Amino acid sequence: MHEQSPAREPPRIFRNVSGRFFRSVLVERLDRVLDPEHGPLPQSRPACPLYERFAEWAIMAISGYMREDGRQRVVVPLSVGRALVLDQHAQQACECL
């Protein structure tokens, strides 16, 4: 009798998240902090996250942009209750959509 290989579990497309996060936005977009960015992320920084767990990381993430373009940005704290989110850096999850 042949053993049947276990079925592969489908990739988890969405992750449960909750807690305090920080998002860096241009000052002129402060009223639209939850809106998606305009256009794709810069190809030179494919791993640049939009939301950070620590304010210091968000500040470090935008400091390079501020040096390059001189545009003012702010770090906004966001409190997330329970949410299902897509990690856009998880290639396998994105391929499932």
Coordinates of C-alpha atoms in Angstrom, one line a residue:
M1 CA 0.0 0.0 0.0
H2 CA 1.4 3.4 -1.0
E3 CA 1.7 6.1 1.7
Q4 CA -0.1 9.2 0.7
S5 CA 2.1 12.3 1.1
P6 CA 0.5 14.9 3.4
A7 CA -1.3 17.7 1.7
R8 CA 0.6 20.9 1.6
E9 CA -1.0 23.6 3.6
P10 CA -1.9 26.6 1.5
P11 CA 0.2 29.7 2.1
R12 CA -1.2 32.1 4.6
I13 CA -2.1 35.1 2.5
F14 CA -3.2 37.4 5.3
R15 CA -1.7 37.9 8.7
N16 CA -3.4 38.9 11.9
V17 CA -1.9 42.0 13.4
S18 CA -2.7 44.2 16.3
G19 CA -0.9 46.8 18.4
R20 CA 0.7 50.1 17.8
F21 CA 2.3 50.9 14.5
F22 CA 3.9 54.0 13.0
R23 CA 3.6 55.4 9.5
S24 CA 5.7 58.0 7.9
V25 CA 3.9 60.4 5.5
L26 CA 4.5 63.6 3.7
V27 CA 3.2 66.6 5.7
E28 CA 0.8 67.6 2.9
R29 CA -0.7 64.0 3.1
L30 CA -1.2 64.0 6.8
D31 CA -5.0 64.0 6.4
R32 CA -4.7 60.9 4.3
V33 CA -2.4 58.8 6.5
L34 CA -4.3 55.6 5.8
D35 CA -4.5 56.0 2.0
P36 CA -2.1 53.9 -0.1
E37 CA 1.0 55.5 -1.5
H38 CA 0.9 57.1 -4.9
G39 CA 2.4 54.7 -7.4
P40 CA 4.7 51.8 -6.6
L41 CA 7.4 51.8 -4.0
P42 CA 10.7 53.0 -5.3
Q43 CA 12.5 50.1 -7.0
S44 CA 15.8 51.1 -5.3
R45 CA 14.2 50.3 -1.9
P46 CA 12.0 47.2 -2.5
A47 CA 12.0 46.3 1.2
C48 CA 11.1 49.7 2.5
P49 CA 8.1 49.1 4.9
L50 CA 5.1 51.4 5.0
Y51 CA 4.3 50.6 8.7
E52 CA 6.8 50.1 11.5
R53 CA 6.4 48.7 15.0
F54 CA 8.7 51.3 16.5
A55 CA 8.8 55.1 15.9
E56 CA 12.6 55.1 15.7
W57 CA 12.5 52.6 12.7
A58 CA 10.0 54.8 10.9
I59 CA 12.2 57.8 11.4
M60 CA 15.2 55.9 10.1
A61 CA 13.2 54.7 7.1
I62 CA 12.3 58.2 6.0
S63 CA 15.6 60.0 6.9
G64 CA 17.2 59.0 3.5
Y65 CA 14.2 60.3 1.6
M66 CA 14.3 63.6 3.4
R67 CA 18.0 64.0 2.7
E68 CA 17.3 63.3 -1.0
D69 CA 14.3 65.4 -1.7
G70 CA 14.1 67.8 1.2
R71 CA 10.3 67.2 1.6
Q72 CA 9.0 67.3 5.2
R73 CA 7.5 64.1 6.6
V74 CA 6.0 63.2 9.9
V75 CA 5.6 59.9 11.8
V76 CA 2.0 59.1 12.8
P77 CA 1.2 56.6 15.5
L78 CA -1.6 54.2 14.6
S79 CA -3.5 51.8 17.0
V80 CA -4.7 48.7 15.3
G81 CA -7.3 46.5 17.1
R82 CA -7.3 43.3 15.1
A83 CA -6.8 43.3 11.4
L84 CA -6.0 40.9 8.6
V85 CA -3.3 42.4 6.4
L86 CA -1.4 41.3 3.3
D87 CA 2.4 41.4 3.7
Q88 CA 3.3 42.8 0.3
H89 CA 6.9 41.6 0.8
A90 CA 5.7 37.9 1.1
Q91 CA 6.1 36.9 -2.5
Q92 CA 4.3 33.6 -2.2
A93 CA 1.2 35.3 -0.6
C94 CA 1.1 37.9 -3.3
E95 CA 1.3 35.3 -6.1
C96 CA -1.9 33.7 -4.7
L97 CA -3.9 36.8 -5.3

